[in-house]
Amino acid sequence: MVVRPVISLPPPRFGETVTVLRPGPPVRDIYGNDAGGPDAEHPLPGCAIAPGPGGEIVGGQDTVTEHLTIYAPATVDVRPTDRLRIRGLTYTVHGPVEAYHSPLTGTTAGVQIIARRVTG
């Protein structure tokens, strides 16, 4: 019988936490016009983040578009009008939140969110 040593590993990290930034109710500015209120924030734990396709446009100005794909639990509260803070950077939600449904069991395994950031 071969005895193998037991290696002590740190506890695993199960995903990253993304912060959802939702526009708050409008407030009146000093001129009496509606202005965007402060954002309401809530955490979105347990996400997997994958890089997506990016693009670069150089024609008088340098513009870089970055996309990330976020795989999140099925119970998330994300809307197409939200913004996301991921690893310290702010992204917009690009398109609808897509859910993965099983045709065999009818359960939802999770959702996919496309995040987009444009600089330049």
PDB file of C-alpha atoms in Angstrom:
ATOM      1  CA  MET A   1       0.000   0.000   0.000  1.00  0.00           C
ATOM      2  CA  VAL A   2       1.343   3.423  -1.012  1.00  0.00           C
ATOM      3  CA  VAL A   3       0.801   6.231   1.440  1.00  0.00           C
ATOM      4  CA  ARG A   4       0.623   9.651  -0.168  1.00  0.00           C
ATOM      5  CA  PRO A   5       1.170  12.824   1.848  1.00  0.00           C
ATOM      6  CA  VAL A   6      -1.802  15.083   2.477  1.00  0.00           C
ATOM      7  CA  ILE A   7      -1.304  18.565   1.087  1.00  0.00           C
ATOM      8  CA  SER A   8      -3.069  21.393   2.864  1.00  0.00           C
ATOM      9  CA  LEU A   9      -4.567  23.829   0.334  1.00  0.00           C
ATOM     10  CA  PRO A  10      -6.275  27.153   0.967  1.00  0.00           C
ATOM     11  CA  PRO A  11     -10.060  27.138   0.656  1.00  0.00           C
ATOM     12  CA  PRO A  12     -11.156  27.521  -2.971  1.00  0.00           C
ATOM     13  CA  ARG A  13     -12.587  30.747  -4.289  1.00  0.00           C
ATOM     14  CA  PHE A  14     -15.950  30.212  -5.885  1.00  0.00           C
ATOM     15  CA  GLY A  15     -16.245  33.004  -8.390  1.00  0.00           C
ATOM     16  CA  GLU A  16     -15.856  36.735  -8.206  1.00  0.00           C
ATOM     17  CA  THR A  17     -18.172  39.382  -6.837  1.00  0.00           C
ATOM     18  CA  VAL A  18     -19.484  41.908  -9.351  1.00  0.00           C
ATOM     19  CA  THR A  19     -21.143  45.118  -8.118  1.00  0.00           C
ATOM     20  CA  VAL A  20     -24.372  46.131  -9.867  1.00  0.00           C
ATOM     21  CA  LEU A  21     -24.834  49.900 -10.229  1.00  0.00           C
ATOM     22  CA  ARG A  22     -28.491  50.743 -10.785  1.00  0.00           C
ATOM     23  CA  PRO A  23     -29.584  54.312 -11.563  1.00  0.00           C
ATOM     24  CA  GLY A  24     -31.364  55.796  -8.575  1.00  0.00           C
ATOM     25  CA  PRO A  25     -34.561  57.843  -8.740  1.00  0.00           C
ATOM     26  CA  PRO A  26     -34.156  61.236 -10.413  1.00  0.00           C
ATOM     27  CA  VAL A  27     -33.536  64.314  -8.297  1.00  0.00           C
ATOM     28  CA  ARG A  28     -33.976  68.004  -9.091  1.00  0.00           C
ATOM     29  CA  ASP A  29     -30.873  70.027  -9.878  1.00  0.00           C
ATOM     30  CA  ILE A  30     -30.416  73.689  -8.922  1.00  0.00           C
ATOM     31  CA  TYR A  31     -32.310  74.720 -12.080  1.00  0.00           C
ATOM     32  CA  GLY A  32     -35.350  72.545 -11.343  1.00  0.00           C
ATOM     33  CA  ASN A  33     -34.518  69.925 -13.988  1.00  0.00           C
ATOM     34  CA  ASP A  34     -34.518  66.185 -13.446  1.00  0.00           C
ATOM     35  CA  ALA A  35     -31.011  64.864 -12.965  1.00  0.00           C
ATOM     36  CA  GLY A  36     -29.828  61.329 -12.363  1.00  0.00           C
ATOM     37  CA  GLY A  37     -29.902  60.367  -8.722  1.00  0.00           C
ATOM     38  CA  PRO A  38     -27.151  58.497  -6.943  1.00  0.00           C
ATOM     39  CA  ASP A  39     -26.644  54.904  -7.998  1.00  0.00           C
ATOM     40  CA  ALA A  40     -27.977  52.092  -5.836  1.00  0.00           C
ATOM     41  CA  GLU A  41     -25.401  49.309  -5.493  1.00  0.00           C
ATOM     42  CA  HIS A  42     -25.797  45.633  -4.715  1.00  0.00           C
ATOM     43  CA  PRO A  43     -23.280  42.774  -4.887  1.00  0.00           C
ATOM     44  CA  LEU A  44     -23.534  39.867  -7.285  1.00  0.00           C
ATOM     45  CA  PRO A  45     -21.396  37.048  -5.796  1.00  0.00           C
ATOM     46  CA  GLY A  46     -20.359  33.777  -7.396  1.00  0.00           C
ATOM     47  CA  CYS A  47     -19.656  35.012 -10.931  1.00  0.00           C
ATOM     48  CA  ALA A  48     -17.270  33.611 -13.513  1.00  0.00           C
ATOM     49  CA  ILE A  49     -15.770  36.244 -15.810  1.00  0.00           C
ATOM     50  CA  ALA A  50     -14.430  35.479 -19.271  1.00  0.00           C
ATOM     51  CA  PRO A  51     -12.848  37.852 -21.787  1.00  0.00           C
ATOM     52  CA  GLY A  52     -14.830  38.526 -24.915  1.00  0.00           C
ATOM     53  CA  PRO A  53     -13.987  40.002 -28.289  1.00  0.00           C
ATOM     54  CA  GLY A  54     -12.653  43.527 -28.336  1.00  0.00           C
ATOM     55  CA  GLY A  55     -12.101  46.071 -31.012  1.00  0.00           C
ATOM     56  CA  GLU A  56      -9.973  49.067 -31.787  1.00  0.00           C
ATOM     57  CA  ILE A  57     -10.845  51.921 -34.126  1.00  0.00           C
ATOM     58  CA  VAL A  58      -8.119  54.276 -35.245  1.00  0.00           C
ATOM     59  CA  GLY A  59      -9.473  57.000 -37.487  1.00  0.00           C
ATOM     60  CA  GLY A  60      -8.803  60.399 -36.027  1.00  0.00           C
ATOM     61  CA  GLN A  61      -9.234  59.033 -32.515  1.00  0.00           C
ATOM     62  CA  ASP A  62      -8.236  55.889 -30.689  1.00  0.00           C
ATOM     63  CA  THR A  63     -11.274  53.974 -29.454  1.00  0.00           C
ATOM     64  CA  VAL A  64     -10.993  50.624 -27.737  1.00  0.00           C
ATOM     65  CA  THR A  65     -14.051  48.480 -27.019  1.00  0.00           C
ATOM     66  CA  GLU A  66     -13.740  45.728 -24.436  1.00  0.00           C
ATOM     67  CA  HIS A  67     -16.315  42.990 -23.805  1.00  0.00           C
ATOM     68  CA  LEU A  68     -16.554  40.568 -20.902  1.00  0.00           C
ATOM     69  CA  THR A  69     -18.908  37.629 -20.515  1.00  0.00           C
ATOM     70  CA  ILE A  70     -20.191  37.129 -16.982  1.00  0.00           C
ATOM     71  CA  TYR A  71     -21.666  33.775 -15.984  1.00  0.00           C
ATOM     72  CA  ALA A  72     -23.783  34.311 -12.880  1.00  0.00           C
ATOM     73  CA  PRO A  73     -26.215  32.373 -10.688  1.00  0.00           C
ATOM     74  CA  ALA A  74     -29.802  32.143 -11.955  1.00  0.00           C
ATOM     75  CA  THR A  75     -31.171  34.311  -9.134  1.00  0.00           C
ATOM     76  CA  VAL A  76     -29.379  37.521 -10.151  1.00  0.00           C
ATOM     77  CA  ASP A  77     -31.068  40.904 -10.322  1.00  0.00           C
ATOM     78  CA  VAL A  78     -29.501  42.597 -13.364  1.00  0.00           C
ATOM     79  CA  ARG A  79     -31.282  44.801 -15.894  1.00  0.00           C
ATOM     80  CA  PRO A  80     -30.119  46.011 -19.328  1.00  0.00           C
ATOM     81  CA  THR A  81     -30.017  49.579 -17.925  1.00  0.00           C
ATOM     82  CA  ASP A  82     -27.579  48.678 -15.128  1.00  0.00           C
ATOM     83  CA  ARG A  83     -23.855  49.225 -15.039  1.00  0.00           C
ATOM     84  CA  LEU A  84     -21.395  46.753 -13.521  1.00  0.00           C
ATOM     85  CA  ARG A  85     -18.223  47.323 -11.533  1.00  0.00           C
ATOM     86  CA  ILE A  86     -15.851  44.482 -12.366  1.00  0.00           C
ATOM     87  CA  ARG A  87     -12.304  44.387 -10.989  1.00  0.00           C
ATOM     88  CA  GLY A  88     -12.471  48.130 -10.310  1.00  0.00           C
ATOM     89  CA  LEU A  89     -13.655  49.151 -13.796  1.00  0.00           C
ATOM     90  CA  THR A  90     -17.174  50.206 -14.802  1.00  0.00           C
ATOM     91  CA  TYR A  91     -18.941  48.450 -17.691  1.00  0.00           C
ATOM     92  CA  THR A  92     -22.407  48.788 -19.211  1.00  0.00           C
ATOM     93  CA  VAL A  93     -24.731  45.817 -19.628  1.00  0.00           C
ATOM     94  CA  HIS A  94     -24.799  45.130 -23.361  1.00  0.00           C
ATOM     95  CA  GLY A  95     -28.052  43.489 -24.433  1.00  0.00           C
ATOM     96  CA  PRO A  96     -30.464  41.327 -22.461  1.00  0.00           C
ATOM     97  CA  VAL A  97     -29.555  38.987 -19.614  1.00  0.00           C
ATOM     98  CA  GLU A  98     -29.709  35.492 -21.144  1.00  0.00           C
ATOM     99  CA  ALA A  99     -30.800  32.528 -19.019  1.00  0.00           C
ATOM    100  CA  TYR A 100     -29.741  28.909 -19.548  1.00  0.00           C
ATOM    101  CA  HIS A 101     -32.825  26.673 -19.327  1.00  0.00           C
ATOM    102  CA  SER A 102     -32.687  22.887 -19.420  1.00  0.00           C
ATOM    103  CA  PRO A 103     -35.216  21.374 -21.848  1.00  0.00           C
ATOM    104  CA  LEU A 104     -35.085  18.124 -19.870  1.00  0.00           C
ATOM    105  CA  THR A 105     -35.700  19.374 -16.339  1.00  0.00           C
ATOM    106  CA  GLY A 106     -37.069  22.885 -16.854  1.00  0.00           C
ATOM    107  CA  THR A 107     -34.534  24.313 -14.427  1.00  0.00           C
ATOM    108  CA  THR A 108     -32.428  27.408 -14.968  1.00  0.00           C
ATOM    109  CA  ALA A 109     -28.735  26.748 -14.469  1.00  0.00           C
ATOM    110  CA  GLY A 110     -27.541  30.346 -14.600  1.00  0.00           C
ATOM    111  CA  VAL A 111     -27.404  33.477 -16.707  1.00  0.00           C
ATOM    112  CA  GLN A 112     -24.989  35.071 -19.130  1.00  0.00           C
ATOM    113  CA  ILE A 113     -24.405  38.814 -19.106  1.00  0.00           C
ATOM    114  CA  ILE A 114     -22.355  40.685 -21.694  1.00  0.00           C
ATOM    115  CA  ALA A 115     -20.520  43.710 -20.260  1.00  0.00           C
ATOM    116  CA  ARG A 116     -19.052  46.422 -22.472  1.00  0.00           C
ATOM    117  CA  ARG A 117     -16.554  49.219 -21.843  1.00  0.00           C
ATOM    118  CA  VAL A 118     -15.487  51.826 -24.392  1.00  0.00           C
ATOM    119  CA  THR A 119     -12.433  54.020 -23.888  1.00  0.00           C
ATOM    120  CA  GLY A 120     -10.885  56.711 -26.046  1.00  0.00           C
TER     121      GLY A 120
END
